[in-house]
Amino acid sequence: MNLRDLKYIVSVAELGHFGRAAKLCYVSQPALSGQIAKLENELNVTLFERSRRSVQVTPEGEQIIAYAKSILSLAEEIKTCAQAAANPYSGKLKLGMIPTIGPYLTPILLPAIKHSL
């Protein structure tokens, strides 16, 4: 099991169609179906009920897909954290000004700050 497999099952669950999910994931439909079948064998669970016209997520699949979404979200947070560590000057910049001069100084300061970043 890897992140790619999790992305595949989440895509199929959200789109309800193997072909559309394959396009979204930039793989062929047989490749996506094969990977999902391997994952189902590895987990010893059926994630999707397949018919000619539709794909339905099984109750077990619903649980696993919820975990997969959480894992994919955490993986994105890891990437963001690593990028922030690589560039310590990235992220949010908060400025504090007193209300009486803020409206006058902000238009002057922001372009200078933006240019220096």
PDB file of C-alpha atoms in Angstrom:
ATOM      1  CA  MET A   1       0.000   0.000   0.000  1.00  0.00           C
ATOM      2  CA  ASN A   2       1.276   3.466  -0.850  1.00  0.00           C
ATOM      3  CA  LEU A   3      -0.011   7.020  -1.218  1.00  0.00           C
ATOM      4  CA  ARG A   4      -0.711   6.489  -4.913  1.00  0.00           C
ATOM      5  CA  ASP A   5      -3.053   3.589  -4.103  1.00  0.00           C
ATOM      6  CA  LEU A   6      -4.846   5.732  -1.539  1.00  0.00           C
ATOM      7  CA  LYS A   7      -5.248   8.526  -4.086  1.00  0.00           C
ATOM      8  CA  TYR A   8      -6.736   6.011  -6.519  1.00  0.00           C
ATOM      9  CA  ILE A   9      -9.394   4.742  -4.112  1.00  0.00           C
ATOM     10  CA  VAL A  10     -10.322   8.255  -2.994  1.00  0.00           C
ATOM     11  CA  SER A  11     -10.677   9.347  -6.626  1.00  0.00           C
ATOM     12  CA  VAL A  12     -12.891   6.387  -7.515  1.00  0.00           C
ATOM     13  CA  ALA A  13     -15.035   6.972  -4.427  1.00  0.00           C
ATOM     14  CA  GLU A  14     -15.450  10.679  -5.175  1.00  0.00           C
ATOM     15  CA  LEU A  15     -16.111  10.289  -8.904  1.00  0.00           C
ATOM     16  CA  GLY A  16     -18.016   6.987  -8.774  1.00  0.00           C
ATOM     17  CA  HIS A  17     -16.344   5.825 -11.973  1.00  0.00           C
ATOM     18  CA  PHE A  18     -13.080   4.015 -12.680  1.00  0.00           C
ATOM     19  CA  GLY A  19     -12.523   5.667 -16.065  1.00  0.00           C
ATOM     20  CA  ARG A  20     -12.930   9.237 -14.798  1.00  0.00           C
ATOM     21  CA  ALA A  21     -10.761   8.473 -11.769  1.00  0.00           C
ATOM     22  CA  ALA A  22      -8.072   7.067 -14.061  1.00  0.00           C
ATOM     23  CA  LYS A  23      -8.079  10.278 -16.125  1.00  0.00           C
ATOM     24  CA  LEU A  24      -7.827  12.371 -12.966  1.00  0.00           C
ATOM     25  CA  CYS A  25      -4.864  10.272 -11.787  1.00  0.00           C
ATOM     26  CA  TYR A  26      -3.192  10.279 -15.247  1.00  0.00           C
ATOM     27  CA  VAL A  27      -3.189   6.476 -15.584  1.00  0.00           C
ATOM     28  CA  SER A  28      -5.038   4.018 -17.773  1.00  0.00           C
ATOM     29  CA  GLN A  29      -8.255   2.536 -16.464  1.00  0.00           C
ATOM     30  CA  PRO A  30      -6.868  -1.038 -16.447  1.00  0.00           C
ATOM     31  CA  ALA A  31      -3.815   0.118 -14.461  1.00  0.00           C
ATOM     32  CA  LEU A  32      -6.009   1.868 -11.887  1.00  0.00           C
ATOM     33  CA  SER A  33      -8.351  -1.128 -11.633  1.00  0.00           C
ATOM     34  CA  GLY A  34      -5.395  -3.465 -11.212  1.00  0.00           C
ATOM     35  CA  GLN A  35      -3.853  -1.398  -8.428  1.00  0.00           C
ATOM     36  CA  ILE A  36      -7.165  -1.205  -6.593  1.00  0.00           C
ATOM     37  CA  ALA A  37      -7.628  -4.974  -6.968  1.00  0.00           C
ATOM     38  CA  LYS A  38      -4.132  -5.527  -5.534  1.00  0.00           C
ATOM     39  CA  LEU A  39      -4.954  -3.234  -2.616  1.00  0.00           C
ATOM     40  CA  GLU A  40      -8.213  -5.079  -1.982  1.00  0.00           C
ATOM     41  CA  ASN A  41      -6.296  -8.379  -1.966  1.00  0.00           C
ATOM     42  CA  GLU A  42      -3.635  -6.951   0.340  1.00  0.00           C
ATOM     43  CA  LEU A  43      -6.257  -5.677   2.787  1.00  0.00           C
ATOM     44  CA  ASN A  44      -8.504  -8.713   2.257  1.00  0.00           C
ATOM     45  CA  VAL A  45     -11.538  -6.460   1.877  1.00  0.00           C
ATOM     46  CA  THR A  46     -13.812  -5.357  -0.960  1.00  0.00           C
ATOM     47  CA  LEU A  47     -13.736  -1.573  -1.235  1.00  0.00           C
ATOM     48  CA  PHE A  48     -16.135  -1.184  -4.159  1.00  0.00           C
ATOM     49  CA  GLU A  49     -19.195  -3.019  -5.453  1.00  0.00           C
ATOM     50  CA  ARG A  50     -18.787  -2.960  -9.203  1.00  0.00           C
ATOM     51  CA  SER A  51     -21.518  -3.162 -11.808  1.00  0.00           C
ATOM     52  CA  ARG A  52     -21.520  -2.345 -15.503  1.00  0.00           C
ATOM     53  CA  ARG A  53     -22.935   1.130 -14.935  1.00  0.00           C
ATOM     54  CA  SER A  54     -21.836   2.199 -11.482  1.00  0.00           C
ATOM     55  CA  VAL A  55     -19.395   1.797  -8.651  1.00  0.00           C
ATOM     56  CA  GLN A  56     -20.618   1.802  -5.063  1.00  0.00           C
ATOM     57  CA  VAL A  57     -18.385   2.060  -2.014  1.00  0.00           C
ATOM     58  CA  THR A  58     -18.894  -0.773   0.471  1.00  0.00           C
ATOM     59  CA  PRO A  59     -19.355   0.011   4.174  1.00  0.00           C
ATOM     60  CA  GLU A  60     -15.821  -1.266   4.809  1.00  0.00           C
ATOM     61  CA  GLY A  61     -14.646   0.862   1.906  1.00  0.00           C
ATOM     62  CA  GLU A  62     -16.241   3.975   3.430  1.00  0.00           C
ATOM     63  CA  GLN A  63     -14.175   3.525   6.580  1.00  0.00           C
ATOM     64  CA  ILE A  64     -10.954   2.864   4.714  1.00  0.00           C
ATOM     65  CA  ILE A  65     -11.516   5.773   2.327  1.00  0.00           C
ATOM     66  CA  ALA A  66     -12.085   8.118   5.274  1.00  0.00           C
ATOM     67  CA  TYR A  67      -8.699   7.048   6.660  1.00  0.00           C
ATOM     68  CA  ALA A  68      -7.141   7.392   3.199  1.00  0.00           C
ATOM     69  CA  LYS A  69      -8.382  10.996   2.941  1.00  0.00           C
ATOM     70  CA  SER A  70      -6.850  11.771   6.330  1.00  0.00           C
ATOM     71  CA  ILE A  71      -3.548  10.191   5.351  1.00  0.00           C
ATOM     72  CA  LEU A  72      -3.419  12.093   2.045  1.00  0.00           C
ATOM     73  CA  SER A  73      -4.168  15.334   3.871  1.00  0.00           C
ATOM     74  CA  LEU A  74      -1.377  14.657   6.357  1.00  0.00           C
ATOM     75  CA  ALA A  75       1.006  13.843   3.506  1.00  0.00           C
ATOM     76  CA  GLU A  76       0.276  17.280   2.007  1.00  0.00           C
ATOM     77  CA  GLU A  77       0.967  18.875   5.395  1.00  0.00           C
ATOM     78  CA  ILE A  78       4.321  17.066   5.501  1.00  0.00           C
ATOM     79  CA  LYS A  79       5.195  18.504   2.076  1.00  0.00           C
ATOM     80  CA  THR A  80       4.192  21.987   3.208  1.00  0.00           C
ATOM     81  CA  CYS A  81       6.234  21.638   6.392  1.00  0.00           C
ATOM     82  CA  ALA A  82       9.288  20.466   4.449  1.00  0.00           C
ATOM     83  CA  GLN A  83       8.976  23.362   2.002  1.00  0.00           C
ATOM     84  CA  ALA A  84       8.697  25.811   4.888  1.00  0.00           C
ATOM     85  CA  ALA A  85      11.805  24.316   6.495  1.00  0.00           C
ATOM     86  CA  ALA A  86      13.696  24.654   3.216  1.00  0.00           C
ATOM     87  CA  ASN A  87      12.734  28.328   2.996  1.00  0.00           C
ATOM     88  CA  PRO A  88      12.433  29.804   6.486  1.00  0.00           C
ATOM     89  CA  TYR A  89      11.254  33.141   5.086  1.00  0.00           C
ATOM     90  CA  SER A  90       8.097  31.673   3.601  1.00  0.00           C
ATOM     91  CA  GLY A  91       4.727  31.711   5.261  1.00  0.00           C
ATOM     92  CA  LYS A  92       2.563  34.393   6.773  1.00  0.00           C
ATOM     93  CA  LEU A  93       3.828  37.825   7.699  1.00  0.00           C
ATOM     94  CA  LYS A  94       1.874  39.705  10.320  1.00  0.00           C
ATOM     95  CA  LEU A  95       2.168  43.456  10.704  1.00  0.00           C
ATOM     96  CA  GLY A  96       0.911  45.402  13.659  1.00  0.00           C
ATOM     97  CA  MET A  97       0.158  49.112  13.455  1.00  0.00           C
ATOM     98  CA  ILE A  98      -1.778  51.534  15.517  1.00  0.00           C
ATOM     99  CA  PRO A  99      -5.093  52.459  13.895  1.00  0.00           C
ATOM    100  CA  THR A 100      -4.354  56.162  13.620  1.00  0.00           C
ATOM    101  CA  ILE A 101      -1.357  55.835  11.283  1.00  0.00           C
ATOM    102  CA  GLY A 102      -1.984  52.364   9.829  1.00  0.00           C
ATOM    103  CA  PRO A 103      -4.104  53.557   6.897  1.00  0.00           C
ATOM    104  CA  TYR A 104      -1.371  56.031   5.924  1.00  0.00           C
ATOM    105  CA  LEU A 105       1.689  53.809   6.376  1.00  0.00           C
ATOM    106  CA  THR A 106       0.299  50.561   4.969  1.00  0.00           C
ATOM    107  CA  PRO A 107       0.189  51.720   1.302  1.00  0.00           C
ATOM    108  CA  ILE A 108       3.785  52.913   1.622  1.00  0.00           C
ATOM    109  CA  LEU A 109       5.204  49.914   3.492  1.00  0.00           C
ATOM    110  CA  LEU A 110       3.515  46.985   1.734  1.00  0.00           C
ATOM    111  CA  PRO A 111       5.039  47.560  -1.726  1.00  0.00           C
ATOM    112  CA  ALA A 112       8.491  47.913  -0.149  1.00  0.00           C
ATOM    113  CA  ILE A 113       8.049  44.740   1.892  1.00  0.00           C
ATOM    114  CA  LYS A 114       6.688  42.829  -1.113  1.00  0.00           C
ATOM    115  CA  HIS A 115       9.624  43.975  -3.251  1.00  0.00           C
ATOM    116  CA  SER A 116      12.188  42.890  -0.654  1.00  0.00           C
ATOM    117  CA  LEU A 117      10.662  39.408  -0.396  1.00  0.00           C
TER     118      LEU A 117
END
